[in-house]
Amino acid sequence: MTKYKLEYIWLDGYKPVPNLRGKTQIKEFDAFPTLEQLPLWGFDGSSTLQAEGHSSDCVLKPVACYPDGARTNGVLVMCEVMMPDGVTPHATNKRATILDDPGAWFGFEQEYFMYKDGRPLGFPTAGYPAPQGPYYTGVGYSNVGSVAREIVEKHLDLCLAAGINHEGINAEVAKGQWEFQIFGKGSKKAADEMWMARYLLQRLTESYGIDIEYHCKPLGDTDWNGSGMHANFSTEYMRTVGGKAYFEAMMKAFGENWKEHIDVYGPDNDKRLTGKHETAPWNKFSYGVADRGASIRVPHSFVKGDAYKGYLEDRRPNSQGDPYAIASQILKTIASVPTSAKSAAA
Ligand code: ADP
Ligand code: MN
Ligand code: MN
Ligand code: MN
């Protein structure tokens, strides 16, 4: 028997966006535990805005587990928050609202800033560094500084050790701004892995005295880019049948539900989706082929040969958005597309 360090990780009840929380328990297993072997656990919901003081226990239900590359015999346990009965999802549990669909695939592109001493890493104590231009995909000390690359590399290795489907890294347009991508097959997988990847990034940067700033426009109304979390998505039907009629019906549904989407695409998005810096205005839904100034970008590969088949990119979700809430709303809108649009396409 080996003693494993189980880190139970969950989302609290803070609004407009939840924070990650985690605590450790030690348990003995013959080998690295399976999800089924991991017990329910509890926590004090009154400290996380998930319960009132007098009856404050909430239940943690493990939903995914990963090897923890930073800890000997460590297990990262992603949990859903449940009511005391252990079966009713807590009101703050957005994962439980995602339609179960093994054929749904998501790819999230997480942009973020590293912050030290209250400003983006590499910014001078007063004023600004040289304007945007050389930083995006840049190399060299004056472009990326001296520790950022070490951090993103370590983060990548932690994600890979965990079995998270991290797909890539790039330095972003603003100084101190970076991106990584996570792709997953199944309606909840990429969102689970995105939350776990965020956890690993925040934990890793503690010892550097660096915070991860997820706000979508931390430098306000300046010439410094904001941060997004583009959501690339496809369903099995979109990938295998598709068709122009179905695509148009889908875009109609996205247009009609634009407000429901913006409501869960992260706070302060009106400050980022201004129509500038490769964004579409937050309150006006649009789509276009290869158009990075549209709400939804339709890749060339999608329209190729008039097939209208493959994946689409919703560019509106921001860096602070909850991937559970985002995936949930996208699948809800797709599910609302009339089936008649499908028969018309077939
Ligand atoms: P860009 O920055 O040009 O928008 P990225 O390479 O950063 O492109 O991100 C593209 C994302 O699309 C990746 O996360 C990728 O996994 C995802 N993706 C690719 N194919 C599909 C698909 N069929 N369904 C859902 N997501 C997909
Ligand atoms: Mn990208
Ligand atoms: Mn980007
Ligand atoms: Mn993108």
Short mmCIF file of C-alpha atoms and ligand atoms in Angstrom, two decimals:
data_model
loop_
_atom_site.label_atom_id
_atom_site.label_comp_id
_atom_site.label_asym_id
_atom_site.label_seq_id
_atom_site.Cartn_x
_atom_site.Cartn_y
_atom_site.Cartn_z
CA MET A 1 0.00 0.00 0.00
CA THR A 2 1.14 3.53 -0.79
CA LYS A 3 0.03 6.75 0.82
CA TYR A 4 -1.29 9.12 -1.86
CA LYS A 5 -1.72 12.87 -1.45
CA LEU A 6 -5.16 13.62 -2.85
CA GLU A 7 -5.72 17.27 -3.72
CA TYR A 8 -9.50 17.80 -3.97
CA ILE A 9 -10.09 20.86 -6.16
CA TRP A 10 -13.39 22.68 -6.67
CA LEU A 11 -14.95 26.01 -7.64
CA ASP A 12 -16.31 28.31 -4.97
CA GLY A 13 -19.46 30.46 -5.02
CA TYR A 14 -17.87 33.85 -5.79
CA LYS A 15 -19.47 36.00 -8.46
CA PRO A 16 -19.17 36.99 -11.22
CA VAL A 17 -16.54 34.26 -11.56
CA PRO A 18 -15.67 31.41 -9.25
CA ASN A 19 -12.24 30.89 -7.68
CA LEU A 20 -10.37 27.61 -7.43
CA ARG A 21 -10.12 26.01 -4.00
CA GLY A 22 -8.23 22.92 -2.90
CA LYS A 23 -7.37 20.84 0.14
CA THR A 24 -5.40 17.68 0.71
CA GLN A 25 -6.24 14.35 2.26
CA ILE A 26 -3.94 11.32 2.54
CA LYS A 27 -5.29 7.89 1.61
CA GLU A 28 -3.73 4.49 1.02
CA PHE A 29 -4.15 2.63 -2.26
CA ASP A 30 -2.44 -0.35 -3.92
CA ALA A 31 -1.76 1.72 -7.03
CA PHE A 32 -2.65 5.12 -8.48
CA PRO A 33 -6.36 5.39 -7.66
CA THR A 34 -9.13 5.24 -10.23
CA LEU A 35 -11.93 7.82 -10.12
CA GLU A 36 -14.29 5.17 -8.69
CA GLN A 37 -11.95 4.59 -5.74
CA LEU A 38 -11.98 8.24 -4.68
CA PRO A 39 -14.46 8.93 -1.88
CA LEU A 40 -16.86 11.86 -1.56
CA TRP A 41 -15.51 14.51 0.79
CA GLY A 42 -16.90 17.64 2.46
CA PHE A 43 -15.96 21.25 3.12
CA ASP A 44 -17.29 24.29 4.93
CA GLY A 45 -19.45 26.04 2.36
CA SER A 46 -19.89 29.10 4.59
CA SER A 47 -16.27 30.06 3.86
CA THR A 48 -16.70 29.82 0.08
CA LEU A 49 -20.08 31.58 -0.38
CA GLN A 50 -21.79 28.21 -0.86
CA ALA A 51 -23.74 27.86 2.40
CA GLU A 52 -25.10 29.71 5.42
CA GLY A 53 -23.22 29.44 8.72
CA HIS A 54 -25.47 27.07 10.67
CA SER A 55 -25.77 24.19 8.20
CA SER A 56 -22.71 24.70 6.09
CA ASP A 57 -21.42 21.36 4.84
CA CYS A 58 -21.18 20.89 1.08
CA VAL A 59 -20.11 17.68 -0.64
CA LEU A 60 -17.18 17.24 -3.04
CA LYS A 61 -17.81 14.64 -5.74
CA PRO A 62 -14.70 13.60 -7.71
CA VAL A 63 -15.28 13.80 -11.48
CA ALA A 64 -11.76 13.49 -12.89
CA CYS A 65 -8.31 12.68 -11.52
CA TYR A 66 -4.79 13.34 -12.78
CA PRO A 67 -1.23 12.56 -11.67
CA ASP A 68 0.37 15.54 -9.91
CA GLY A 69 3.86 16.00 -11.36
CA ALA A 70 4.86 18.40 -8.58
CA ARG A 71 4.18 16.06 -5.67
CA THR A 72 5.45 12.59 -4.85
CA ASN A 73 2.41 10.26 -5.02
CA GLY A 74 0.22 13.25 -5.73
CA VAL A 75 -3.28 13.05 -7.24
CA LEU A 76 -5.18 16.07 -8.55
CA VAL A 77 -8.90 15.44 -8.04
CA MET A 78 -11.33 17.70 -9.92
CA CYS A 79 -14.63 17.83 -8.03
CA GLU A 80 -18.20 18.99 -8.50
CA VAL A 81 -19.87 20.67 -5.52
CA MET A 82 -23.01 18.83 -4.41
CA MET A 83 -25.69 19.47 -1.79
CA PRO A 84 -25.38 17.56 1.53
CA ASP A 85 -27.37 14.65 0.01
CA GLY A 86 -24.39 14.04 -2.29
CA VAL A 87 -26.56 13.72 -5.42
CA THR A 88 -28.15 17.14 -6.00
CA PRO A 89 -25.79 19.57 -7.76
CA HIS A 90 -25.18 22.79 -5.82
CA ALA A 91 -26.55 25.96 -7.47
CA THR A 92 -22.96 27.10 -8.18
CA ASN A 93 -22.17 23.82 -9.98
CA LYS A 94 -22.18 24.80 -13.66
CA ARG A 95 -20.51 21.58 -14.78
CA ALA A 96 -23.72 19.73 -13.90
CA THR A 97 -25.59 21.92 -16.43
CA ILE A 98 -23.51 20.76 -19.40
CA LEU A 99 -25.42 18.47 -21.73
CA ASP A 100 -23.83 15.03 -21.79
CA ASP A 101 -22.47 14.54 -25.31
CA PRO A 102 -19.43 12.38 -26.03
CA GLY A 103 -19.49 13.69 -29.64
CA ALA A 104 -19.03 17.33 -28.59
CA TRP A 105 -15.45 18.61 -28.85
CA PHE A 106 -14.10 21.86 -27.41
CA GLY A 107 -10.79 23.65 -27.83
CA PHE A 108 -10.19 26.62 -25.50
CA GLU A 109 -7.46 29.20 -26.06
CA GLN A 110 -6.64 30.70 -22.68
CA GLU A 111 -4.99 34.11 -22.74
CA TYR A 112 -3.74 35.68 -19.51
CA PHE A 113 -1.24 38.13 -18.05
CA MET A 114 1.46 37.36 -15.52
CA TYR A 115 1.43 40.10 -12.88
CA LYS A 116 4.15 41.01 -10.42
CA ASP A 117 4.05 43.92 -7.97
CA GLY A 118 0.70 45.04 -9.34
CA ARG A 119 1.68 45.34 -13.01
CA PRO A 120 2.29 43.05 -15.98
CA LEU A 121 5.57 41.19 -15.77
CA GLY A 122 8.20 43.26 -17.60
CA PHE A 123 6.40 46.61 -17.23
CA PRO A 124 8.52 49.42 -15.72
CA THR A 125 7.53 50.79 -12.28
CA ALA A 126 6.07 53.87 -13.99
CA GLY A 127 4.67 54.25 -17.49
CA TYR A 128 4.74 51.65 -20.21
CA PRO A 129 7.28 49.51 -22.03
CA ALA A 130 7.81 49.86 -25.80
CA PRO A 131 4.48 49.56 -27.65
CA GLN A 132 2.94 46.30 -28.85
CA GLY A 133 4.48 44.73 -31.91
CA PRO A 134 7.46 42.55 -31.08
CA TYR A 135 5.93 40.65 -28.14
CA TYR A 136 3.50 38.33 -29.97
CA THR A 137 5.33 35.00 -30.49
CA GLY A 138 8.50 36.92 -29.60
CA VAL A 139 11.83 35.69 -28.36
CA GLY A 140 14.63 37.38 -26.43
CA TYR A 141 14.93 39.08 -23.06
CA SER A 142 13.54 42.47 -24.08
CA ASN A 143 10.45 40.79 -25.56
CA VAL A 144 9.59 38.11 -23.00
CA GLY A 145 11.73 38.89 -19.96
CA SER A 146 13.76 36.42 -17.91
CA VAL A 147 11.30 34.11 -16.13
CA ALA A 148 8.09 33.94 -18.17
CA ARG A 149 9.35 31.25 -20.51
CA GLU A 150 10.60 29.12 -17.63
CA ILE A 151 7.10 29.32 -16.14
CA VAL A 152 5.17 28.46 -19.31
CA GLU A 153 7.53 25.52 -19.97
CA LYS A 154 7.11 24.18 -16.42
CA HIS A 155 3.36 24.62 -16.73
CA LEU A 156 3.35 22.69 -20.00
CA ASP A 157 5.29 19.84 -18.38
CA LEU A 158 2.91 19.74 -15.40
CA CYS A 159 -0.07 19.58 -17.76
CA LEU A 160 1.49 16.81 -19.83
CA ALA A 161 2.43 14.85 -16.68
CA ALA A 162 -1.21 15.12 -15.60
CA GLY A 163 -2.39 13.77 -18.96
CA ILE A 164 -4.07 17.09 -19.77
CA ASN A 165 -4.44 17.63 -23.49
CA HIS A 166 -2.43 20.87 -23.62
CA GLU A 167 -1.97 21.68 -27.30
CA GLY A 168 0.37 24.62 -27.43
CA ILE A 169 1.78 27.89 -26.13
CA ASN A 170 2.40 31.33 -27.58
CA ALA A 171 3.56 34.65 -26.24
CA GLU A 172 0.72 37.12 -26.88
CA VAL A 173 0.39 40.65 -28.25
CA ALA A 174 0.87 42.56 -24.98
CA LYS A 175 4.04 42.39 -22.92
CA GLY A 176 3.58 39.88 -20.08
CA GLN A 177 0.65 38.23 -21.89
CA TRP A 178 0.62 34.54 -22.86
CA GLU A 179 -1.71 31.87 -24.23
CA PHE A 180 -2.11 28.13 -24.03
CA GLN A 181 -4.66 25.86 -25.70
CA ILE A 182 -6.53 22.84 -24.38
CA PHE A 183 -8.57 20.49 -26.56
CA GLY A 184 -10.90 17.72 -25.41
CA LYS A 185 -13.36 15.22 -26.87
CA GLY A 186 -16.57 14.95 -24.84
CA SER A 187 -18.70 17.86 -23.67
CA LYS A 188 -16.99 18.29 -20.26
CA LYS A 189 -13.41 17.16 -20.86
CA ALA A 190 -11.74 20.33 -22.16
CA ALA A 191 -13.48 22.40 -19.47
CA ASP A 192 -12.30 20.04 -16.71
CA GLU A 193 -8.78 20.18 -18.07
CA MET A 194 -8.87 23.97 -18.45
CA TRP A 195 -9.78 24.42 -14.80
CA MET A 196 -7.05 21.97 -13.80
CA ALA A 197 -4.52 23.73 -16.04
CA ARG A 198 -5.46 27.06 -14.43
CA TYR A 199 -4.96 25.48 -11.02
CA LEU A 200 -1.50 24.22 -11.99
CA LEU A 201 -0.52 27.63 -13.39
CA GLN A 202 -1.65 29.51 -10.28
CA ARG A 203 0.05 27.05 -7.94
CA LEU A 204 3.26 27.08 -9.97
CA THR A 205 3.59 30.88 -10.01
CA GLU A 206 3.18 31.22 -6.21
CA SER A 207 6.89 30.68 -5.64
CA TYR A 208 7.80 33.28 -8.27
CA GLY A 209 5.75 35.97 -6.52
CA ILE A 210 3.64 36.14 -9.68
CA ASP A 211 -0.16 36.21 -9.96
CA ILE A 212 -2.14 35.14 -12.99
CA GLU A 213 -4.37 38.03 -14.07
CA TYR A 214 -7.38 36.64 -15.94
CA HIS A 215 -9.25 39.93 -16.24
CA CYS A 216 -10.13 40.52 -19.89
CA LYS A 217 -8.89 44.12 -20.02
CA PRO A 218 -6.49 44.63 -17.12
CA LEU A 219 -4.85 47.69 -18.72
CA GLY A 220 -8.19 49.37 -19.41
CA ASP A 221 -8.92 51.55 -22.40
CA THR A 222 -5.36 51.71 -23.74
CA ASP A 223 -3.54 50.37 -26.77
CA TRP A 224 -2.75 47.19 -24.86
CA ASN A 225 -4.66 44.09 -25.93
CA GLY A 226 -7.20 42.39 -23.71
CA SER A 227 -7.38 38.66 -23.04
CA GLY A 228 -9.84 36.19 -24.48
CA MET A 229 -10.60 32.53 -24.25
CA HIS A 230 -11.78 31.67 -27.75
CA ALA A 231 -14.01 28.60 -27.68
CA ASN A 232 -13.64 26.31 -30.68
CA PHE A 233 -16.45 23.80 -30.85
CA SER A 234 -17.96 21.03 -32.92
CA THR A 235 -20.56 18.30 -32.53
CA GLU A 236 -20.56 15.00 -34.33
CA TYR A 237 -23.34 16.29 -36.59
CA MET A 238 -21.33 19.41 -37.46
CA ARG A 239 -18.29 17.30 -38.31
CA THR A 240 -19.96 14.50 -40.26
CA VAL A 241 -23.10 15.99 -41.90
CA GLY A 242 -23.14 19.77 -41.54
CA GLY A 243 -24.40 21.64 -44.60
CA LYS A 244 -25.22 25.25 -45.34
CA ALA A 245 -28.87 25.14 -44.18
CA TYR A 246 -27.91 23.67 -40.84
CA PHE A 247 -25.06 26.18 -40.44
CA GLU A 248 -27.41 29.09 -41.13
CA ALA A 249 -30.00 27.77 -38.69
CA MET A 250 -27.25 27.44 -36.11
CA MET A 251 -26.08 31.03 -36.66
CA LYS A 252 -29.69 32.21 -36.36
CA ALA A 253 -29.92 30.50 -32.96
CA PHE A 254 -26.61 32.03 -31.85
CA GLY A 255 -27.86 35.45 -32.99
CA GLU A 256 -31.13 35.11 -31.09
CA ASN A 257 -29.34 33.96 -27.93
CA TRP A 258 -26.49 36.49 -28.03
CA LYS A 259 -27.36 37.87 -24.60
CA GLU A 260 -27.46 34.44 -22.90
CA HIS A 261 -23.98 33.81 -24.33
CA ILE A 262 -22.49 37.18 -23.32
CA ASP A 263 -23.90 36.68 -19.80
CA VAL A 264 -21.62 33.65 -19.27
CA TYR A 265 -18.67 34.69 -21.47
CA GLY A 266 -16.86 36.45 -18.63
CA PRO A 267 -17.28 39.78 -16.78
CA ASP A 268 -16.48 43.21 -18.23
CA ASN A 269 -16.57 41.84 -21.76
CA ASP A 270 -17.97 45.16 -23.03
CA LYS A 271 -14.55 46.64 -22.22
CA ARG A 272 -12.85 44.03 -24.42
CA LEU A 273 -15.38 43.43 -27.22
CA THR A 274 -15.25 46.98 -28.50
CA GLY A 275 -14.87 46.34 -32.22
CA LYS A 276 -11.14 47.15 -31.95
CA HIS A 277 -8.14 44.82 -31.43
CA GLU A 278 -9.61 41.98 -33.54
CA THR A 279 -12.92 41.87 -31.68
CA ALA A 280 -16.59 42.26 -32.56
CA PRO A 281 -18.85 44.61 -30.54
CA TRP A 282 -20.21 42.68 -27.54
CA ASN A 283 -23.89 43.43 -28.27
CA LYS A 284 -23.95 42.70 -32.00
CA PHE A 285 -23.66 39.08 -33.11
CA SER A 286 -21.82 38.45 -36.37
CA TYR A 287 -20.06 35.66 -38.19
CA GLY A 288 -17.69 35.49 -41.11
CA VAL A 289 -15.28 33.26 -42.98
CA ALA A 290 -11.75 33.69 -41.61
CA ASP A 291 -12.98 36.91 -39.98
CA ARG A 292 -11.16 37.67 -36.75
CA GLY A 293 -13.35 40.74 -36.31
CA ALA A 294 -16.54 38.64 -36.08
CA SER A 295 -18.21 37.06 -33.03
CA ILE A 296 -17.88 33.65 -34.65
CA ARG A 297 -15.03 32.96 -37.03
CA VAL A 298 -15.80 30.32 -39.64
CA PRO A 299 -12.53 28.60 -40.61
CA HIS A 300 -11.72 28.20 -44.32
CA SER A 301 -11.72 24.44 -43.69
CA PHE A 302 -15.40 24.67 -42.67
CA VAL A 303 -16.70 26.15 -45.92
CA LYS A 304 -14.33 24.22 -48.17
CA GLY A 305 -16.20 22.73 -51.17
CA ASP A 306 -19.42 24.25 -49.74
CA ALA A 307 -19.48 21.42 -47.19
CA TYR A 308 -20.06 23.65 -44.13
CA LYS A 309 -18.58 20.91 -42.02
CA GLY A 310 -16.17 20.93 -39.10
CA TYR A 311 -15.65 23.31 -36.16
CA LEU A 312 -16.43 26.96 -35.47
CA GLU A 313 -14.63 29.48 -33.29
CA ASP A 314 -16.63 31.65 -30.90
CA ARG A 315 -14.24 34.53 -30.24
CA ARG A 316 -16.37 36.23 -27.59
CA PRO A 317 -15.60 34.23 -24.40
CA ASN A 318 -13.04 36.08 -22.33
CA SER A 319 -10.06 34.97 -20.31
CA GLN A 320 -12.00 35.11 -17.04
CA GLY A 321 -14.95 33.06 -18.30
CA ASP A 322 -15.92 29.75 -16.72
CA PRO A 323 -15.37 27.06 -19.38
CA TYR A 324 -18.16 24.99 -17.77
CA ALA A 325 -20.69 27.79 -18.21
CA ILE A 326 -19.40 28.52 -21.73
CA ALA A 327 -19.60 24.90 -22.93
CA SER A 328 -23.01 24.57 -21.31
CA GLN A 329 -24.47 27.59 -23.16
CA ILE A 330 -22.96 26.66 -26.54
CA LEU A 331 -24.46 23.17 -26.39
CA LYS A 332 -27.78 24.55 -25.18
CA THR A 333 -28.00 26.88 -28.18
CA ILE A 334 -26.98 24.12 -30.61
CA ALA A 335 -29.65 21.85 -29.09
CA SER A 336 -32.26 24.54 -29.78
CA VAL A 337 -31.64 24.46 -33.56
CA PRO A 338 -34.84 23.04 -35.10
CA THR A 339 -34.48 19.47 -36.32
CA SER A 340 -36.11 20.59 -39.57
CA ALA A 341 -32.83 22.37 -40.36
CA LYS A 342 -31.15 18.99 -40.15
CA SER A 343 -33.51 17.25 -42.56
CA ALA A 344 -33.18 20.21 -44.94
CA ALA A 345 -29.42 19.70 -44.92
CA ALA A 346 -29.55 15.94 -45.41
P1 ADP B 1 -6.12 30.53 -33.52
O1 ADP B 1 -5.24 31.27 -32.56
O2 ADP B 1 -5.74 30.73 -34.94
O3 ADP B 1 -7.57 30.79 -33.30
P2 ADP B 1 -5.34 28.03 -32.10
O4 ADP B 1 -4.44 27.03 -32.75
O5 ADP B 1 -4.78 28.84 -30.97
O6 ADP B 1 -5.91 28.95 -33.29
O7 ADP B 1 -6.63 27.32 -31.56
C1 ADP B 1 -7.46 26.52 -32.36
C2 ADP B 1 -8.22 25.56 -31.47
O8 ADP B 1 -9.21 24.83 -32.20
C3 ADP B 1 -7.34 24.50 -30.81
O9 ADP B 1 -7.55 24.52 -29.41
C4 ADP B 1 -7.87 23.20 -31.44
O10 ADP B 1 -7.75 22.13 -30.59
C5 ADP B 1 -9.32 23.54 -31.70
N1 ADP B 1 -9.97 22.62 -32.65
C6 ADP B 1 -9.45 22.09 -33.79
N2 ADP B 1 -10.32 21.25 -34.38
C7 ADP B 1 -11.44 21.23 -33.61
C8 ADP B 1 -12.72 20.56 -33.68
N3 ADP B 1 -13.03 19.73 -34.69
N4 ADP B 1 -13.64 20.79 -32.69
C9 ADP B 1 -13.36 21.64 -31.69
N5 ADP B 1 -12.18 22.31 -31.56
C10 ADP B 1 -11.23 22.12 -32.51
MN MN B 2 -4.79 30.94 -30.52
MN MN B 3 -4.50 34.44 -28.90
MN MN B 4 -8.50 31.80 -31.70
#
